[in-house]
mmCIF file of C-alpha atoms in Angstrom:
data_model
loop_
_atom_site.group_PDB
_atom_site.id
_atom_site.type_symbol
_atom_site.label_atom_id
_atom_site.label_comp_id
_atom_site.label_asym_id
_atom_site.label_seq_id
_atom_site.Cartn_x
_atom_site.Cartn_y
_atom_site.Cartn_z
ATOM 1 C CA UNK A 1 -15.682 -2.129 -2.623
ATOM 2 C CA UNK A 2 -15.850 0.532 0.063
ATOM 3 C CA UNK A 3 -13.134 0.405 2.687
ATOM 4 C CA UNK A 4 -13.291 0.945 6.422
ATOM 5 C CA UNK A 5 -14.695 4.408 7.058
ATOM 6 C CA UNK A 6 -14.129 6.461 10.155
ATOM 7 C CA UNK A 7 -15.498 9.816 11.120
ATOM 8 C CA UNK A 8 -14.927 12.431 12.034
ATOM 9 C CA UNK A 9 -11.410 12.578 10.638
ATOM 10 C CA UNK A 10 -10.517 15.211 13.211
ATOM 11 C CA UNK A 11 -12.112 16.257 16.481
ATOM 12 C CA UNK A 12 -11.007 19.017 18.829
ATOM 13 C CA UNK A 13 -12.753 19.137 22.184
ATOM 14 C CA UNK A 14 -12.164 20.546 25.611
ATOM 15 C CA UNK A 15 -11.315 18.506 28.648
ATOM 16 C CA UNK A 16 -14.477 17.212 30.281
ATOM 17 C CA UNK A 17 -16.518 17.101 27.101
ATOM 18 C CA UNK A 18 -17.854 14.005 25.411
ATOM 19 C CA UNK A 19 -16.808 12.742 21.993
ATOM 20 C CA UNK A 20 -18.166 9.879 19.927
ATOM 21 C CA UNK A 21 -16.124 8.295 17.175
ATOM 22 C CA UNK A 22 -17.703 6.126 14.539
ATOM 23 C CA UNK A 23 -16.391 3.279 12.443
ATOM 24 C CA UNK A 24 -18.118 1.648 9.492
ATOM 25 C CA UNK A 25 -16.366 -1.628 8.679
ATOM 26 C CA UNK A 26 -16.350 -3.286 5.307
ATOM 27 C CA UNK A 27 -19.751 -4.819 4.676
ATOM 28 C CA UNK A 28 -19.910 -8.424 5.820
ATOM 29 C CA UNK A 29 -16.898 -8.197 8.108
ATOM 30 C CA UNK A 30 -17.608 -9.857 11.445
ATOM 31 C CA UNK A 31 -14.435 -8.703 13.190
ATOM 32 C CA UNK A 32 -14.049 -5.095 14.196
ATOM 33 C CA UNK A 33 -11.115 -3.703 16.149
ATOM 34 C CA UNK A 34 -10.327 -0.374 17.752
ATOM 35 C CA UNK A 35 -6.753 0.809 18.220
ATOM 36 C CA UNK A 36 -5.179 4.007 19.469
ATOM 37 C CA UNK A 37 -1.856 5.746 18.923
ATOM 38 C CA UNK A 38 -1.009 8.295 21.565
ATOM 39 C CA UNK A 39 1.751 10.923 21.329
ATOM 40 C CA UNK A 40 3.713 9.178 18.561
ATOM 41 C CA UNK A 41 4.063 5.978 20.542
ATOM 42 C CA UNK A 42 3.077 2.470 19.533
ATOM 43 C CA UNK A 43 -0.382 1.690 18.283
ATOM 44 C CA UNK A 44 -2.236 -0.077 21.067
ATOM 45 C CA UNK A 45 -5.172 -2.436 20.867
ATOM 46 C CA UNK A 46 -8.339 -1.266 22.595
ATOM 47 C CA UNK A 47 -10.989 -3.874 21.879
ATOM 48 C CA UNK A 48 -12.350 -6.467 19.474
ATOM 49 C CA UNK A 49 -15.932 -7.154 18.410
ATOM 50 C CA UNK A 50 -17.141 -10.290 16.709
ATOM 51 C CA UNK A 51 -20.408 -9.169 15.211
ATOM 52 C CA UNK A 52 -22.150 -7.365 18.066
ATOM 53 C CA UNK A 53 -20.306 -9.140 20.894
ATOM 54 C CA UNK A 54 -17.214 -7.843 22.660
ATOM 55 C CA UNK A 55 -14.663 -10.603 22.204
ATOM 56 C CA UNK A 56 -11.771 -8.875 23.954
ATOM 57 C CA UNK A 57 -11.847 -5.496 25.686
ATOM 58 C CA UNK A 58 -8.598 -5.909 27.587
ATOM 59 C CA UNK A 59 -7.076 -2.808 26.015
ATOM 60 C CA UNK A 60 -9.743 -0.342 27.093
ATOM 61 C CA UNK A 61 -7.897 2.132 29.331
ATOM 62 C CA UNK A 62 -10.677 2.921 31.819
ATOM 63 C CA UNK A 63 -14.419 3.243 32.236
ATOM 64 C CA UNK A 64 -14.503 6.616 30.496
ATOM 65 C CA UNK A 65 -14.377 4.671 27.244
ATOM 66 C CA UNK A 66 -17.475 2.904 25.970
ATOM 67 C CA UNK A 67 -17.635 0.967 22.713
ATOM 68 C CA UNK A 68 -20.756 -0.374 21.086
ATOM 69 C CA UNK A 69 -21.610 -2.265 17.939
ATOM 70 C CA UNK A 70 -25.351 -2.530 17.862
ATOM 71 C CA UNK A 71 -26.604 -4.918 15.195
ATOM 72 C CA UNK A 72 -23.104 -5.995 14.371
ATOM 73 C CA UNK A 73 -22.586 -3.333 11.730
ATOM 74 C CA UNK A 74 -21.008 0.029 12.552
ATOM 75 C CA UNK A 75 -19.333 0.723 15.870
ATOM 76 C CA UNK A 76 -19.037 3.778 18.085
ATOM 77 C CA UNK A 77 -16.408 4.625 20.653
ATOM 78 C CA UNK A 78 -17.481 7.213 23.190
ATOM 79 C CA UNK A 79 -15.116 9.013 25.526
ATOM 80 C CA UNK A 80 -16.878 10.649 28.463
ATOM 81 C CA UNK A 81 -15.519 12.802 30.002
ATOM 82 C CA UNK A 82 -12.460 13.319 27.819
ATOM 83 C CA UNK A 83 -9.098 13.951 29.449
ATOM 84 C CA UNK A 84 -5.921 15.459 27.997
ATOM 85 C CA UNK A 85 -4.209 12.065 27.809
ATOM 86 C CA UNK A 86 -6.940 10.748 25.516
ATOM 87 C CA UNK A 87 -5.521 12.790 22.643
ATOM 88 C CA UNK A 88 -4.228 10.663 19.807
ATOM 89 C CA UNK A 89 -5.254 8.885 16.650
ATOM 90 C CA UNK A 90 -7.978 6.265 16.940
ATOM 91 C CA UNK A 91 -7.950 3.579 14.283
ATOM 92 C CA UNK A 92 -10.606 1.085 13.393
ATOM 93 C CA UNK A 93 -9.966 -2.126 11.492
ATOM 94 C CA UNK A 94 -12.105 -4.985 10.224
ATOM 95 C CA UNK A 95 -11.679 -8.496 8.868
ATOM 96 C CA UNK A 96 -14.130 -10.941 7.456
ATOM 97 C CA UNK A 97 -14.387 -14.025 9.588
ATOM 98 C CA UNK A 98 -13.258 -15.224 13.009
ATOM 99 C CA UNK A 99 -11.562 -18.220 11.399
ATOM 100 C CA UNK A 100 -7.823 -18.367 11.674
ATOM 101 C CA UNK A 101 -7.256 -18.534 7.962
ATOM 102 C CA UNK A 102 -3.718 -17.753 6.728
ATOM 103 C CA UNK A 103 -5.022 -15.557 3.916
ATOM 104 C CA UNK A 104 -7.372 -13.528 6.071
ATOM 105 C CA UNK A 105 -6.780 -9.786 5.811
ATOM 106 C CA UNK A 106 -7.206 -6.914 8.210
ATOM 107 C CA UNK A 107 -8.282 -3.575 6.720
ATOM 108 C CA UNK A 108 -7.739 -0.270 8.488
ATOM 109 C CA UNK A 109 -9.579 3.005 8.343
ATOM 110 C CA UNK A 110 -7.813 6.354 8.037
ATOM 111 C CA UNK A 111 -8.249 7.114 11.721
ATOM 112 C CA UNK A 112 -9.748 9.898 13.802
ATOM 113 C CA UNK A 113 -7.334 12.477 15.167
ATOM 114 C CA UNK A 114 -8.660 13.447 18.598
ATOM 115 C CA UNK A 115 -7.276 16.516 20.339
ATOM 116 C CA UNK A 116 -8.374 17.229 23.894
ATOM 117 C CA UNK A 117 -7.472 20.744 25.013
ATOM 118 C CA UNK B 1 3.012 -11.215 26.992
ATOM 119 C CA UNK B 2 3.743 -10.828 23.317
ATOM 120 C CA UNK B 3 5.619 -7.700 22.256
ATOM 121 C CA UNK B 4 7.334 -6.021 19.317
ATOM 122 C CA UNK B 5 10.417 -3.817 19.464
ATOM 123 C CA UNK B 6 11.496 -1.826 16.465
ATOM 124 C CA UNK B 7 14.262 0.554 15.664
ATOM 125 C CA UNK B 8 13.622 4.057 16.822
ATOM 126 C CA UNK B 9 13.476 6.913 14.420
ATOM 127 C CA UNK B 10 13.380 9.246 12.815
ATOM 128 C CA UNK B 11 15.513 7.833 10.043
ATOM 129 C CA UNK B 12 16.656 10.215 7.340
ATOM 130 C CA UNK B 13 18.112 8.861 4.102
ATOM 131 C CA UNK B 14 19.034 10.209 0.718
ATOM 132 C CA UNK B 15 17.182 8.955 -2.322
ATOM 133 C CA UNK B 16 18.515 5.605 -3.622
ATOM 134 C CA UNK B 17 20.066 4.717 -0.256
ATOM 135 C CA UNK B 18 19.662 1.262 1.285
ATOM 136 C CA UNK B 19 17.087 0.968 4.045
ATOM 137 C CA UNK B 20 16.976 -1.359 7.014
ATOM 138 C CA UNK B 21 14.487 -0.986 9.847
ATOM 139 C CA UNK B 22 15.064 -3.525 12.581
ATOM 140 C CA UNK B 23 12.212 -5.361 14.249
ATOM 141 C CA UNK B 24 12.354 -8.085 16.886
ATOM 142 C CA UNK B 25 9.504 -9.790 18.633
ATOM 143 C CA UNK B 26 8.635 -11.846 21.676
ATOM 144 C CA UNK B 27 5.816 -14.336 21.374
ATOM 145 C CA UNK B 28 4.777 -17.547 23.074
ATOM 146 C CA UNK B 29 3.405 -19.173 19.935
ATOM 147 C CA UNK B 30 4.067 -18.893 16.213
ATOM 148 C CA UNK B 31 2.661 -15.541 15.205
ATOM 149 C CA UNK B 32 2.152 -13.998 11.817
ATOM 150 C CA UNK B 33 4.381 -10.960 11.259
ATOM 151 C CA UNK B 34 3.563 -7.766 9.413
ATOM 152 C CA UNK B 35 4.883 -4.439 8.292
ATOM 153 C CA UNK B 36 2.334 -1.662 8.044
ATOM 154 C CA UNK B 37 2.954 1.780 6.585
ATOM 155 C CA UNK B 38 1.249 5.093 7.217
ATOM 156 C CA UNK B 39 1.863 7.733 4.580
ATOM 157 C CA UNK B 40 1.316 11.374 5.556
ATOM 158 C CA UNK B 41 -2.384 12.126 5.926
ATOM 159 C CA UNK B 42 -3.454 8.544 5.275
ATOM 160 C CA UNK B 43 -4.453 5.464 7.238
ATOM 161 C CA UNK B 44 -2.522 2.291 7.907
ATOM 162 C CA UNK B 45 -1.807 0.055 4.944
ATOM 163 C CA UNK B 46 -0.441 -3.445 4.984
ATOM 164 C CA UNK B 47 2.961 -3.388 3.303
ATOM 165 C CA UNK B 48 3.898 -7.053 3.599
ATOM 166 C CA UNK B 49 3.448 -10.089 5.779
ATOM 167 C CA UNK B 50 4.864 -13.506 6.580
ATOM 168 C CA UNK B 51 2.888 -16.226 8.288
ATOM 169 C CA UNK B 52 5.547 -18.805 9.131
ATOM 170 C CA UNK B 53 9.259 -19.164 9.768
ATOM 171 C CA UNK B 54 11.568 -18.514 6.785
ATOM 172 C CA UNK B 55 8.753 -16.927 4.767
ATOM 173 C CA UNK B 56 9.767 -13.784 2.934
ATOM 174 C CA UNK B 57 7.197 -11.055 2.487
ATOM 175 C CA UNK B 58 7.727 -8.556 -0.299
ATOM 176 C CA UNK B 59 5.924 -5.618 -1.844
ATOM 177 C CA UNK B 60 6.886 -2.388 -3.648
ATOM 178 C CA UNK B 61 10.566 -3.273 -3.436
ATOM 179 C CA UNK B 62 10.425 -3.852 0.327
ATOM 180 C CA UNK B 63 11.301 -7.237 1.799
ATOM 181 C CA UNK B 64 11.305 -8.864 5.220
ATOM 182 C CA UNK B 65 12.124 -12.443 6.223
ATOM 183 C CA UNK B 66 10.550 -14.209 9.211
ATOM 184 C CA UNK B 67 13.541 -15.386 11.252
ATOM 185 C CA UNK B 68 12.410 -17.621 14.083
ATOM 186 C CA UNK B 69 15.926 -18.309 15.372
ATOM 187 C CA UNK B 70 16.598 -14.612 15.930
ATOM 188 C CA UNK B 71 12.924 -13.630 16.473
ATOM 189 C CA UNK B 72 13.331 -10.903 13.899
ATOM 190 C CA UNK B 73 11.507 -9.457 10.907
ATOM 191 C CA UNK B 74 13.727 -6.667 9.612
ATOM 192 C CA UNK B 75 12.429 -4.485 6.793
ATOM 193 C CA UNK B 76 14.762 -3.773 3.868
ATOM 194 C CA UNK B 77 14.693 -1.899 0.603
ATOM 195 C CA UNK B 78 17.588 -1.614 -1.776
ATOM 196 C CA UNK B 79 16.911 1.882 -3.076
ATOM 197 C CA UNK B 80 14.487 4.207 -1.331
ATOM 198 C CA UNK B 81 12.523 6.965 -3.018
ATOM 199 C CA UNK B 82 11.141 10.234 -1.710
ATOM 200 C CA UNK B 83 7.681 8.676 -1.963
ATOM 201 C CA UNK B 84 8.692 6.075 0.661
ATOM 202 C CA UNK B 85 8.690 8.769 3.347
ATOM 203 C CA UNK B 86 6.214 7.495 5.932
ATOM 204 C CA UNK B 87 5.919 5.861 9.340
ATOM 205 C CA UNK B 88 6.567 2.114 9.332
ATOM 206 C CA UNK B 89 5.118 -0.220 11.958
ATOM 207 C CA UNK B 90 6.174 -3.769 12.670
ATOM 208 C CA UNK B 91 3.418 -5.941 14.142
ATOM 209 C CA UNK B 92 2.508 -9.491 15.070
ATOM 210 C CA UNK B 93 -0.708 -11.404 15.396
ATOM 211 C CA UNK B 94 -1.817 -14.890 16.298
ATOM 212 C CA UNK B 95 -3.543 -15.016 12.897
ATOM 213 C CA UNK B 96 -3.601 -12.685 9.893
ATOM 214 C CA UNK B 97 -7.082 -11.301 10.497
ATOM 215 C CA UNK B 98 -6.754 -10.939 14.228
ATOM 216 C CA UNK B 99 -5.656 -8.579 16.964
ATOM 217 C CA UNK B 100 -2.308 -6.922 16.261
ATOM 218 C CA UNK B 101 0.510 -6.010 18.610
ATOM 219 C CA UNK B 102 2.528 -3.148 17.185
ATOM 220 C CA UNK B 103 5.976 -1.745 17.633
ATOM 221 C CA UNK B 104 6.392 1.937 18.301
ATOM 222 C CA UNK B 105 6.788 2.939 14.666
ATOM 223 C CA UNK B 106 9.782 4.274 12.752
ATOM 224 C CA UNK B 107 9.471 7.513 10.863
ATOM 225 C CA UNK B 108 11.387 7.486 7.589
ATOM 226 C CA UNK B 109 12.227 10.663 5.718
ATOM 227 C CA UNK B 110 13.833 10.365 2.281
ATOM 228 C CA UNK B 111 15.502 13.477 0.868
ATOM 229 C CA UNK B 112 16.046 14.053 -2.849
#
C-alpha cells in the first residue's frame, strides 16, 4: 500500500514568489491534515479536510495560505506571496474515517522543506 | 486550550545508556497520547501510543505510560543505540486519527 506522498521534497524560492505544495493521501482516506514545523519549533496544525470540505482551518496563519482538496483526493497548499517566516517543513497526514475509533491511525508524509530566501 | 510540553534538547547519550524524555500535557478531556519520531531525512513515524489512563504504549524497546494523575507521558528506553538518534515528538489528540497537538520536539543524539 502506498503511503502519504508529498512533493516537492524541497523547494527554495525567493520572498514574494508563489509556491504550491502537494499532498497525495493514502487512497480511501477521508481525513487529510496539514502541519508545519518552523525553525525547529513544535509542529503546528494548519488545517483539516474531511473529503473535500475544510473541517477546521483554525491553524492557517494568514490569508497568504490557501489549501484546496478538489474531489476529495489530493490536496494543495499554496503560499502567495511567500515571506521569510514561511520557511519550514510542511507535513501532510491522512487517516481513514472521521469516526473516533480507538484503533484509527494517522499516517504522515515525509514533508516538504520550504526555504524562502 | 490543550497543550504539550516536552523536555528540551538536544540530548546526547552514549550507546547503551538509559533514556528518559519528559512530556506533560494539558487537556480538558481525555486525550489519546502519542510519541512520534523523525529519523534524519525521513518523515514522522508513530512510535507508540496510549488511548486511556494507565495504558502503556511500547515499541522497539521504547515505553511510555499514560499517567492521568500527573498528566504525563514520559518516554523511556533502557538501552539506546546509535540508530535511535532522531527527533522525538510528544503529542495528544482527541482521538487517534484526529488533529494532533505536538510538543516542541527533543533531538536525541546517541554516540558509540
